[in-house]
Amino acid sequence: LLLVAFLWRRIFIAVDSGEAAVLFRRFGGGTELEQIYGEGFHIIGPWNTMTVYEVRVQEKTDVVQALSSNGLTIMVTVSMRYFPEFNNLAVLHQKVGPNYLQRIVIPEVIAAVREIIGKYRPEELYTLKTSDISAAVLAAASRELGDKFIRFYDLLVTKIMLPPLVVTAIENKLTQEQAA
């Protein structure tokens, strides 16, 4: 009884709503790829490890520094909504691990933002809708993450910050065009 009380947290695992778990059998073949443990109460051997993942849609906001086509630095705020594929959770656990956000999602989104922003000049970014850029970034990031067992629910470009001198120059140009 003392041993069970001491190992209580390693033997009795509760998987909450919106979560799923993957079992690693230390003496029985490693990661169990055939079974994903859903919500509820599970009993495992104290030598095994159960890793719990959130399978709901999660959100992360990040600021990405990208270069425009003419080499100016543009700051882009991106809000990414993603979730791990439930059926492939064990493979994700085995190949990437619990910190898949830092290892895969953020680097792929940063690369996609830099790729898309790099196609435009600052004055084009000033007049483009953020929804058009968001759609292009989402398509590029989804293409890269498609085989890595993570899906995007949505990806939004919430803010594009151009250098202050460029904003002033664009506004002056637009003012002169309106005056003419």
mmCIF file of C-alpha atoms in Angstrom:
data_model
loop_
_atom_site.group_PDB
_atom_site.id
_atom_site.type_symbol
_atom_site.label_atom_id
_atom_site.label_comp_id
_atom_site.label_asym_id
_atom_site.label_seq_id
_atom_site.Cartn_x
_atom_site.Cartn_y
_atom_site.Cartn_z
ATOM 1 C CA LEU A 1 0.000 0.000 0.000
ATOM 2 C CA LEU A 2 2.848 2.356 0.764
ATOM 3 C CA LEU A 3 4.388 1.613 -2.643
ATOM 4 C CA VAL A 4 1.074 2.251 -4.441
ATOM 5 C CA ALA A 5 0.608 5.494 -2.491
ATOM 6 C CA PHE A 6 4.133 6.583 -3.416
ATOM 7 C CA LEU A 7 3.683 5.716 -7.127
ATOM 8 C CA TRP A 8 0.065 6.901 -7.353
ATOM 9 C CA ARG A 9 0.805 9.602 -9.963
ATOM 10 C CA ARG A 10 2.739 7.153 -12.164
ATOM 11 C CA ILE A 11 0.122 4.378 -12.027
ATOM 12 C CA PHE A 12 -3.215 6.205 -12.244
ATOM 13 C CA ILE A 13 -3.424 8.646 -15.149
ATOM 14 C CA ALA A 14 -6.400 10.930 -15.784
ATOM 15 C CA VAL A 15 -6.842 12.221 -19.329
ATOM 16 C CA ASP A 16 -9.085 15.279 -19.273
ATOM 17 C CA SER A 17 -11.605 16.515 -21.809
ATOM 18 C CA GLY A 18 -9.964 17.641 -25.042
ATOM 19 C CA GLU A 19 -6.857 15.557 -24.385
ATOM 20 C CA ALA A 20 -5.443 12.271 -25.594
ATOM 21 C CA ALA A 21 -2.457 10.258 -24.401
ATOM 22 C CA VAL A 22 0.297 8.085 -25.830
ATOM 23 C CA LEU A 23 1.852 5.232 -23.854
ATOM 24 C CA PHE A 24 5.570 4.452 -23.852
ATOM 25 C CA ARG A 25 6.280 0.924 -22.627
ATOM 26 C CA ARG A 26 9.801 0.897 -21.231
ATOM 27 C CA PHE A 27 10.058 -2.921 -21.259
ATOM 28 C CA GLY A 28 7.475 -3.727 -23.912
ATOM 29 C CA GLY A 29 8.447 -2.298 -27.287
ATOM 30 C CA GLY A 30 8.561 1.466 -26.813
ATOM 31 C CA THR A 31 5.839 3.785 -28.052
ATOM 32 C CA GLU A 32 2.499 2.065 -28.483
ATOM 33 C CA LEU A 33 1.546 3.065 -32.029
ATOM 34 C CA GLU A 34 -1.710 1.112 -32.307
ATOM 35 C CA GLN A 35 -3.624 2.708 -29.461
ATOM 36 C CA ILE A 36 -4.296 6.321 -28.553
ATOM 37 C CA TYR A 37 -5.762 6.700 -25.057
ATOM 38 C CA GLY A 38 -8.782 8.985 -24.989
ATOM 39 C CA GLU A 39 -10.422 10.890 -22.179
ATOM 40 C CA GLY A 40 -10.876 9.093 -18.904
ATOM 41 C CA PHE A 41 -9.004 7.249 -16.199
ATOM 42 C CA HIS A 42 -6.188 4.844 -17.136
ATOM 43 C CA ILE A 43 -4.043 2.471 -15.074
ATOM 44 C CA ILE A 44 -0.504 1.767 -16.267
ATOM 45 C CA GLY A 45 2.620 0.141 -14.903
ATOM 46 C CA PRO A 46 4.778 2.553 -12.891
ATOM 47 C CA TRP A 47 7.769 1.856 -15.182
ATOM 48 C CA ASN A 48 5.771 3.035 -18.245
ATOM 49 C CA THR A 49 5.265 6.648 -19.233
ATOM 50 C CA MET A 50 2.043 8.176 -20.526
ATOM 51 C CA THR A 51 2.317 11.539 -22.284
ATOM 52 C CA VAL A 52 -0.847 13.610 -22.448
ATOM 53 C CA TYR A 53 -1.456 15.908 -25.440
ATOM 54 C CA GLU A 54 -4.074 18.579 -25.909
ATOM 55 C CA VAL A 55 -5.975 17.736 -29.102
ATOM 56 C CA ARG A 56 -8.195 20.822 -29.111
ATOM 57 C CA VAL A 57 -7.478 23.770 -31.350
ATOM 58 C CA GLN A 58 -4.647 25.770 -29.796
ATOM 59 C CA GLU A 59 -3.499 29.297 -30.591
ATOM 60 C CA LYS A 60 -0.081 30.897 -30.649
ATOM 61 C CA THR A 61 0.672 34.480 -31.646
ATOM 62 C CA ASP A 62 4.140 35.351 -32.850
ATOM 63 C CA VAL A 63 5.907 38.325 -34.420
ATOM 64 C CA VAL A 64 7.971 37.442 -37.480
ATOM 65 C CA GLN A 65 10.680 39.600 -38.943
ATOM 66 C CA ALA A 66 10.731 39.260 -42.742
ATOM 67 C CA LEU A 67 12.424 40.984 -45.641
ATOM 68 C CA SER A 68 10.419 42.472 -48.486
ATOM 69 C CA SER A 69 11.480 41.945 -52.101
ATOM 70 C CA ASN A 70 13.625 45.099 -51.986
ATOM 71 C CA GLY A 71 15.314 44.185 -48.694
ATOM 72 C CA LEU A 72 13.386 46.259 -46.138
ATOM 73 C CA THR A 73 12.544 44.684 -42.785
ATOM 74 C CA ILE A 74 8.834 44.104 -42.228
ATOM 75 C CA MET A 75 7.376 43.022 -38.867
ATOM 76 C CA VAL A 76 4.420 40.654 -39.266
ATOM 77 C CA THR A 77 2.208 39.516 -36.383
ATOM 78 C CA VAL A 78 0.795 36.053 -37.034
ATOM 79 C CA SER A 79 -1.869 34.193 -35.071
ATOM 80 C CA MET A 80 -1.765 30.472 -35.774
ATOM 81 C CA ARG A 81 -4.471 28.028 -34.749
ATOM 82 C CA TYR A 82 -3.429 24.407 -34.953
ATOM 83 C CA PHE A 83 -4.090 20.959 -33.538
ATOM 84 C CA PRO A 84 -2.367 17.575 -33.667
ATOM 85 C CA GLU A 85 -4.106 14.851 -35.672
ATOM 86 C CA PHE A 86 -5.728 12.500 -33.172
ATOM 87 C CA ASN A 87 -5.233 9.332 -35.234
ATOM 88 C CA ASN A 88 -1.519 10.046 -35.771
ATOM 89 C CA LEU A 89 -0.733 11.249 -32.254
ATOM 90 C CA ALA A 90 1.491 8.256 -31.437
ATOM 91 C CA VAL A 91 3.590 8.785 -34.578
ATOM 92 C CA LEU A 92 3.879 12.502 -33.779
ATOM 93 C CA HIS A 93 5.004 11.570 -30.262
ATOM 94 C CA GLN A 94 7.573 9.123 -31.583
ATOM 95 C CA LYS A 95 9.001 11.326 -34.350
ATOM 96 C CA VAL A 96 8.758 14.813 -32.822
ATOM 97 C CA GLY A 97 7.647 14.724 -29.196
ATOM 98 C CA PRO A 98 5.496 16.879 -26.963
ATOM 99 C CA ASN A 99 7.187 20.148 -27.901
ATOM 100 C CA TYR A 100 6.089 19.965 -31.549
ATOM 101 C CA LEU A 101 5.054 23.625 -31.413
ATOM 102 C CA GLN A 102 8.665 24.803 -31.045
ATOM 103 C CA ARG A 103 10.155 22.087 -33.234
ATOM 104 C CA ILE A 104 7.805 22.145 -36.214
ATOM 105 C CA VAL A 105 4.883 24.583 -36.145
ATOM 106 C CA ILE A 106 6.640 27.876 -35.381
ATOM 107 C CA PRO A 107 9.629 27.306 -37.728
ATOM 108 C CA GLU A 108 7.331 26.319 -40.613
ATOM 109 C CA VAL A 109 5.082 29.349 -40.079
ATOM 110 C CA ILE A 110 8.097 31.670 -39.903
ATOM 111 C CA ALA A 111 9.461 30.192 -43.139
ATOM 112 C CA ALA A 112 6.073 30.551 -44.840
ATOM 113 C CA VAL A 113 5.681 34.188 -43.717
ATOM 114 C CA ARG A 114 9.174 35.050 -44.934
ATOM 115 C CA GLU A 115 8.531 33.315 -48.259
ATOM 116 C CA ILE A 116 5.258 35.167 -48.898
ATOM 117 C CA ILE A 117 6.374 38.597 -47.615
ATOM 118 C CA GLY A 118 9.571 38.284 -49.675
ATOM 119 C CA LYS A 119 7.496 38.329 -52.864
ATOM 120 C CA TYR A 120 6.128 41.832 -52.239
ATOM 121 C CA ARG A 121 7.475 45.361 -52.014
ATOM 122 C CA PRO A 122 6.494 47.449 -48.960
ATOM 123 C CA GLU A 123 4.095 49.664 -50.914
ATOM 124 C CA GLU A 124 2.312 46.548 -52.179
ATOM 125 C CA LEU A 125 1.996 45.235 -48.616
ATOM 126 C CA TYR A 126 0.544 48.586 -47.558
ATOM 127 C CA THR A 127 -2.367 48.214 -49.984
ATOM 128 C CA LEU A 128 -2.889 44.424 -49.878
ATOM 129 C CA LYS A 129 -5.554 42.925 -47.682
ATOM 130 C CA THR A 130 -4.185 40.921 -44.762
ATOM 131 C CA SER A 131 -6.699 38.202 -45.648
ATOM 132 C CA ASP A 132 -4.915 37.627 -48.984
ATOM 133 C CA ILE A 133 -1.541 37.346 -47.254
ATOM 134 C CA SER A 134 -3.069 35.121 -44.541
ATOM 135 C CA ALA A 135 -4.450 32.744 -47.174
ATOM 136 C CA ALA A 136 -1.088 32.537 -48.944
ATOM 137 C CA VAL A 137 0.811 31.924 -45.690
ATOM 138 C CA LEU A 138 -1.746 29.309 -44.586
ATOM 139 C CA ALA A 139 -1.406 27.455 -47.899
ATOM 140 C CA ALA A 140 2.409 27.476 -47.714
ATOM 141 C CA ALA A 141 2.537 26.381 -44.058
ATOM 142 C CA SER A 142 -0.148 23.703 -44.505
ATOM 143 C CA ARG A 143 1.737 22.268 -47.458
ATOM 144 C CA GLU A 144 4.841 21.849 -45.282
ATOM 145 C CA LEU A 145 3.031 20.530 -42.193
ATOM 146 C CA GLY A 146 0.704 18.160 -44.058
ATOM 147 C CA ASP A 147 2.964 15.135 -43.614
ATOM 148 C CA LYS A 148 4.001 16.004 -40.060
ATOM 149 C CA PHE A 149 0.684 15.062 -38.379
ATOM 150 C CA ILE A 150 -0.352 18.617 -37.483
ATOM 151 C CA ARG A 151 -3.245 20.541 -39.027
ATOM 152 C CA PHE A 152 -3.965 24.232 -39.140
ATOM 153 C CA TYR A 153 -7.412 25.349 -38.169
ATOM 154 C CA ASP A 154 -6.586 28.854 -39.326
ATOM 155 C CA LEU A 155 -3.659 31.209 -39.708
ATOM 156 C CA LEU A 156 -4.195 34.951 -39.539
ATOM 157 C CA VAL A 157 -1.862 37.816 -40.311
ATOM 158 C CA THR A 158 -3.133 40.319 -37.768
ATOM 159 C CA LYS A 159 -0.662 43.145 -38.270
ATOM 160 C CA ILE A 160 1.943 44.230 -40.809
ATOM 161 C CA MET A 161 4.313 46.914 -39.574
ATOM 162 C CA LEU A 162 6.345 48.688 -42.217
ATOM 163 C CA PRO A 163 9.345 50.854 -41.325
ATOM 164 C CA PRO A 164 8.164 54.377 -40.312
ATOM 165 C CA LEU A 165 10.025 56.088 -43.176
ATOM 166 C CA VAL A 166 8.324 53.847 -45.715
ATOM 167 C CA VAL A 167 4.873 54.501 -44.235
ATOM 168 C CA THR A 168 5.495 58.259 -44.359
ATOM 169 C CA ALA A 169 6.727 58.071 -47.960
ATOM 170 C CA ILE A 170 3.710 55.999 -49.045
ATOM 171 C CA GLU A 171 1.273 58.349 -47.305
ATOM 172 C CA ASN A 172 2.949 61.401 -48.898
ATOM 173 C CA LYS A 173 2.744 59.751 -52.319
ATOM 174 C CA LEU A 174 -0.954 58.944 -51.842
ATOM 175 C CA THR A 175 -1.628 62.503 -50.642
ATOM 176 C CA GLN A 176 0.082 63.946 -53.737
ATOM 177 C CA GLU A 177 -1.922 61.618 -55.997
ATOM 178 C CA GLN A 178 -5.165 62.766 -54.355
ATOM 179 C CA ALA A 179 -4.155 66.420 -54.672
ATOM 180 C CA ALA A 180 -3.402 65.953 -58.380
#
